């Protein structure tokens, strides 16, 4: 039972040529189901294929990551049980970003924290979610701020201007999924991407995941002759963000890549894009280790135990 046209994730990814630095974090990935144990939400907009925690951890090890940040996907609504189960099973090697409603109790928030949750996700992509009133989201943000959590936001570039006042009123760190989905057919120096850069420039609590080239690319997965890197039209956008805000960027695979209908990326090749967007070892270490550790495992960063 899957959404028609749904593609299953890539079962045999290529071994990346790029060797990840020790302690690297895949800071955006999901678990789906398994649906017989963790059913999908009735209000979901798509039904994915199951993608279990064991499969996620196998990918983590194969690619050379040490840790995961598992993000609640919309198909599980505000039922975070699959996410919590995966975080617990990871025994400290995964953190979570949950979805909660205003009705969530303090005890429930505490239990999520103990399981490893450190953020909530607010989704503004209209094909994925129904509208939630902003005052409800602000109320949630105020409550989770007290736990030291942050807010992850997912939106499309053309909606940033309208959402600007809401985003800039959030009282926490704010992490943007997939660079705010730039239209990479437009000029990198044009007003649309310029507004996103201004958003980060003017607000030093705003971070960005430089992830998901496979979702944003118009040129697609074909590499140029003699090069391995696919999705070449997305690379300049991601690289600009990494070079301008090296201490506020994160990277993730987005496995198992929900909602892709034309092709499924090879996760090994996605890893091989990293040196194109973060060209020096220092930028790579910040992107893959220092930044996600500071955000999701601050206690270990402070103790110097990683
Ligand atoms: C992503 C992107 C997508 C889906 C979701 O929660 C979700 O359903 O985030 C998308 O369809 O663009 O980050 O996985």
Coordinates of C-alpha atoms and ligand atoms in Angstrom, one line a residue:
X1 CA 0.0 0.0 0.0
X2 CA 1.9 3.0 -1.3
X3 CA 1.0 6.2 -3.0
X4 CA 0.8 5.5 -6.8
X5 CA 4.0 6.4 -8.6
X6 CA 6.0 6.1 -5.3
X7 CA 9.6 5.0 -5.7
X8 CA 11.2 2.8 -3.2
X9 CA 14.5 3.9 -1.8
X10 CA 17.8 2.8 -3.4
X11 CA 18.6 -0.6 -1.9
X12 CA 22.3 -0.8 -2.9
X13 CA 23.9 2.6 -2.7
X14 CA 27.4 3.2 -4.0
X15 CA 30.2 3.3 -1.5
X16 CA 31.1 7.1 -1.3
X17 CA 34.5 8.1 -2.5
X18 CA 34.4 11.0 0.0
X19 CA 35.5 9.8 3.4
X20 CA 33.4 11.4 6.1
X21 CA 35.2 13.0 9.0
X22 CA 35.1 11.0 12.3
X23 CA 31.9 11.6 14.2
X24 CA 29.9 12.8 11.2
X25 CA 26.1 13.3 11.7
X26 CA 23.4 12.7 9.1
X27 CA 21.2 15.5 10.3
X28 CA 18.1 14.9 8.2
X29 CA 16.6 11.5 7.8
X30 CA 13.3 9.7 8.5
X31 CA 11.9 6.4 9.7
X32 CA 8.6 5.2 8.2
X33 CA 6.6 2.6 10.2
X34 CA 6.8 -0.3 9.8
X35 CA 3.1 0.4 9.4
X36 CA 1.8 -2.7 11.2
X37 CA 3.6 -1.4 14.3
X38 CA 3.5 2.3 13.8
X39 CA 0.5 3.1 11.6
X40 CA 0.6 6.2 9.3
X41 CA -1.5 9.2 10.3
X42 CA -5.1 9.3 9.0
X43 CA -4.5 13.0 7.9
X44 CA -1.4 12.1 5.8
X45 CA -1.0 13.3 2.3
X46 CA 1.0 10.3 1.1
X47 CA 1.6 6.7 2.1
X48 CA 5.2 5.8 1.9
X49 CA 7.0 2.5 1.8
X50 CA 8.1 1.3 5.2
X51 CA 11.7 2.3 6.1
X52 CA 12.7 0.9 9.4
X53 CA 15.2 2.0 12.0
X54 CA 17.4 -1.1 11.3
X55 CA 17.6 -0.1 7.7
X56 CA 18.4 3.5 8.6
X57 CA 21.2 2.4 11.0
X58 CA 22.6 0.0 8.3
X59 CA 22.8 3.0 5.9
X60 CA 24.4 5.1 8.6
X61 CA 27.2 2.5 9.0
X62 CA 27.6 1.9 5.3
X63 CA 28.0 5.5 4.4
X64 CA 30.4 6.2 7.4
X65 CA 28.1 8.3 9.6
X66 CA 28.3 8.1 13.4
X67 CA 24.9 9.6 14.3
X68 CA 21.5 10.5 12.9
X69 CA 19.0 13.3 13.5
X70 CA 15.6 11.7 12.7
X71 CA 13.0 14.1 11.6
X72 CA 9.3 13.5 12.0
X73 CA 7.7 13.2 8.5
X74 CA 4.2 14.4 7.8
X75 CA 2.9 10.9 7.1
X76 CA 3.2 10.1 10.8
X77 CA 1.4 13.3 11.8
X78 CA 1.9 14.1 15.5
X79 CA 2.3 10.5 16.4
X80 CA 6.0 10.3 17.2
X81 CA 6.1 6.7 18.3
X82 CA 8.2 5.4 15.4
X83 CA 10.7 8.3 15.9
X84 CA 10.9 7.7 19.6
X85 CA 11.4 4.0 19.1
X86 CA 14.3 4.6 16.7
X87 CA 15.9 7.2 18.9
X88 CA 15.8 4.8 21.9
X89 CA 17.2 2.0 19.9
X90 CA 20.1 4.1 18.7
X91 CA 21.3 4.3 22.3
X92 CA 22.5 7.9 22.2
X93 CA 23.5 7.9 18.6
X94 CA 20.3 9.5 17.3
X95 CA 18.4 12.7 18.2
X96 CA 14.9 13.5 17.1
X97 CA 12.8 16.4 15.7
X98 CA 9.1 15.8 16.6
X99 CA 5.8 17.2 15.5
X100 CA 3.5 18.2 18.4
X101 CA 0.1 19.8 18.7
X102 CA -1.0 22.5 21.2
X103 CA -2.7 19.7 23.2
X104 CA 0.7 18.0 24.1
X105 CA 1.2 17.8 27.8
X106 CA 4.4 18.8 29.7
X107 CA 4.8 15.2 30.7
X108 CA 4.7 14.1 27.0
X109 CA 7.3 16.8 26.1
X110 CA 9.5 15.6 29.0
X111 CA 9.2 12.0 27.7
X112 CA 10.2 13.1 24.2
X113 CA 13.2 14.9 25.6
X114 CA 14.3 11.8 27.5
X115 CA 14.0 9.8 24.3
X116 CA 16.3 12.3 22.5
X117 CA 14.0 14.8 20.9
X118 CA 15.6 18.3 20.7
X119 CA 13.3 20.1 18.3
X120 CA 9.8 20.5 16.7
X121 CA 9.1 20.8 13.1
X122 CA 6.7 23.3 11.6
X123 CA 5.8 22.5 8.0
X124 CA 4.4 25.1 5.6
X125 CA 4.6 23.1 2.4
X126 CA 1.0 23.1 1.3
X127 CA 1.1 19.7 -0.5
X128 CA 2.2 18.1 2.7
X129 CA 0.1 19.5 5.5
X130 CA -3.1 21.2 6.4
X131 CA -2.9 24.8 7.8
X132 CA -2.1 25.2 11.5
X133 CA -2.9 28.7 13.0
X134 CA 0.3 30.7 13.7
X135 CA -0.7 31.5 17.2
X136 CA -0.8 27.7 18.0
X137 CA 2.7 27.3 16.6
X138 CA 3.9 30.3 18.6
X139 CA 2.5 28.8 21.7
X140 CA 4.3 25.5 21.0
X141 CA 7.5 27.4 20.3
X142 CA 7.3 29.2 23.6
X143 CA 6.9 25.9 25.5
X144 CA 9.6 24.0 23.8
X145 CA 12.0 27.0 24.1
X146 CA 12.0 26.3 27.8
X147 CA 13.4 22.8 27.1
X148 CA 16.3 24.3 25.1
X149 CA 14.8 22.8 21.9
X150 CA 14.7 24.5 18.5
X151 CA 12.2 24.9 15.7
X152 CA 12.8 23.3 12.3
X153 CA 10.8 25.0 9.5
X154 CA 10.0 23.6 6.0
X155 CA 8.7 26.0 3.4
X156 CA 9.1 26.9 -0.3
X157 CA 11.2 29.9 -1.4
X158 CA 8.2 31.9 -2.8
X159 CA 6.5 31.8 0.6
X160 CA 9.4 33.2 2.6
X161 CA 8.3 36.9 2.4
X162 CA 4.9 36.1 3.7
X163 CA 6.2 33.9 6.5
X164 CA 9.1 36.3 7.4
X165 CA 7.4 38.0 10.4
X166 CA 6.4 34.7 11.9
X167 CA 9.8 33.1 11.5
X168 CA 11.6 36.1 12.9
X169 CA 9.4 36.1 15.9
X170 CA 10.3 32.6 16.9
X171 CA 12.1 32.5 20.3
X172 CA 14.5 29.6 19.6
X173 CA 17.2 28.6 17.1
X174 CA 15.4 28.1 13.8
X175 CA 16.7 25.4 11.4
X176 CA 15.5 25.6 7.7
X177 CA 15.0 22.4 5.9
X178 CA 16.6 22.1 2.4
X179 CA 17.7 25.8 2.1
X180 CA 14.1 26.9 2.0
X181 CA 13.7 25.1 -1.3
X182 CA 15.3 27.6 -3.7
X183 CA 14.2 27.6 -7.3
X184 CA 17.7 26.8 -8.8
X185 CA 16.5 27.8 -12.2
X186 CA 16.6 31.4 -11.0
X187 CA 19.7 33.5 -10.7
X188 CA 21.7 32.8 -7.6
X189 CA 22.3 36.5 -7.3
X190 CA 18.6 37.3 -7.8
X191 CA 16.0 38.5 -5.3
X192 CA 14.5 35.2 -4.3
X193 CA 17.7 33.5 -3.1
X194 CA 18.9 37.0 -1.9
X195 CA 16.0 37.1 0.5
X196 CA 17.0 33.7 2.0
X197 CA 20.6 34.9 2.4
X198 CA 19.3 38.1 4.0
X199 CA 17.1 36.0 6.4
X200 CA 20.3 34.2 7.6
X201 CA 22.4 37.3 7.5
X202 CA 20.0 39.4 9.7
X203 CA 19.1 36.6 12.1
X204 CA 22.0 34.7 13.7
X205 CA 19.6 32.2 15.3
X206 CA 18.7 30.9 11.8
X207 CA 20.5 27.8 10.5
X208 CA 20.1 25.9 7.2
X209 CA 20.3 22.3 6.1
X210 CA 22.1 22.3 2.8
X211 CA 20.4 19.1 1.9
X212 CA 18.2 17.6 -0.8
X213 CA 19.8 18.5 -4.1
X214 CA 17.8 15.6 -5.6
X215 CA 14.5 17.5 -4.8
X216 CA 15.7 20.9 -6.0
X217 CA 17.7 20.0 -9.1
X218 CA 16.5 20.7 -12.6
X219 CA 19.5 19.2 -14.3
X220 CA 18.9 16.0 -12.3
X221 CA 21.1 13.0 -11.4
X222 CA 23.3 12.9 -14.5
X223 CA 26.9 13.9 -13.8
X224 CA 29.0 15.9 -16.2
X225 CA 31.5 13.9 -18.2
X226 CA 34.5 13.0 -16.0
X227 CA 32.7 14.0 -12.8
X228 CA 30.8 12.1 -10.2
X229 CA 28.7 14.9 -8.7
X230 CA 25.1 14.8 -9.8
X231 CA 22.6 17.7 -9.3
X232 CA 25.2 20.2 -10.4
X233 CA 22.8 23.1 -10.6
X234 CA 22.1 23.0 -6.8
X235 CA 25.8 22.9 -5.8
X236 CA 26.4 26.7 -6.1
X237 CA 23.4 27.5 -3.9
X238 CA 24.5 25.1 -1.2
X239 CA 28.1 26.2 -1.4
X240 CA 27.2 29.9 -1.1
X241 CA 25.3 29.2 2.2
X242 CA 28.1 27.0 3.6
X243 CA 30.8 29.5 2.8
X244 CA 28.8 32.5 4.1
X245 CA 27.5 30.8 7.3
X246 CA 29.9 28.0 8.0
X247 CA 28.8 27.7 11.7
X248 CA 25.1 27.5 11.0
X249 CA 24.8 24.7 8.4
X250 CA 23.9 21.1 8.6
X251 CA 23.8 18.3 6.1
X252 CA 21.5 15.2 5.8
X253 CA 20.7 12.4 3.4
X254 CA 16.9 12.8 3.6
X255 CA 16.7 9.0 3.4
X256 CA 14.4 7.4 2.5
X257 CA 13.6 10.3 0.3
X258 CA 9.8 10.6 0.5
X259 CA 7.7 11.8 -2.4
X260 CA 10.2 11.5 -5.2
X261 CA 8.5 10.3 -8.3
X262 CA 11.0 10.7 -11.2
X263 CA 14.1 9.1 -9.7
X264 CA 15.5 7.9 -6.4
X265 CA 19.0 9.2 -5.4
X266 CA 21.9 6.9 -4.7
X267 CA 22.8 7.9 -1.1
X268 CA 26.5 7.2 -1.7
X269 CA 26.5 9.8 -4.6
X270 CA 24.8 12.3 -2.3
X271 CA 27.7 12.0 0.1
X272 CA 30.1 12.6 -2.8
X273 CA 28.5 16.0 -3.3
X274 CA 29.7 17.2 0.1
X275 CA 33.2 18.2 -0.9
X276 CA 31.7 20.3 -3.8
X277 CA 29.5 22.3 -1.4
X278 CA 32.0 22.4 1.5
X279 CA 35.4 22.4 -0.3
X280 CA 37.8 22.5 2.7
X281 CA 38.4 20.0 5.5
X282 CA 37.5 22.8 8.0
X283 CA 34.2 23.5 6.3
X284 CA 33.4 19.8 6.1
X285 CA 34.2 19.3 9.8
X286 CA 31.9 22.2 10.8
X287 CA 29.1 21.0 8.5
X288 CA 29.2 17.4 9.4
X289 CA 30.5 17.3 13.0
X290 CA 30.9 20.5 14.9
X291 CA 27.6 22.2 14.1
X292 CA 25.3 19.2 14.5
X293 CA 27.1 18.2 17.7
X294 CA 26.6 21.7 19.1
X295 CA 22.9 21.7 18.3
X296 CA 22.0 18.1 19.2
X297 CA 24.6 16.8 21.6
X298 CA 25.8 20.0 23.4
X299 CA 26.6 18.2 26.5
X300 CA 29.2 16.1 24.7
X301 CA 30.7 19.1 22.9
X302 CA 31.1 20.8 26.3
X303 CA 32.8 17.8 27.9
X304 CA 35.0 17.2 24.8
X305 CA 34.0 13.6 24.8
X306 CA 33.3 13.0 21.2
Ligands
LIG1 C1 11.6 15.8 3.4 C2 10.8 16.4 2.3 C3 9.5 16.1 2.0 C4 8.6 15.4 2.9 C5 8.5 15.6 4.2 O1 7.6 15.3 6.3 C6 7.5 15.1 5.1 O2 6.5 14.4 4.6 O3 9.4 16.3 4.8 C7 9.0 16.5 0.8 O4 8.0 15.9 0.3 O5 9.5 17.5 0.2 O6 12.3 16.5 4.0 O7 11.6 14.6 3.6

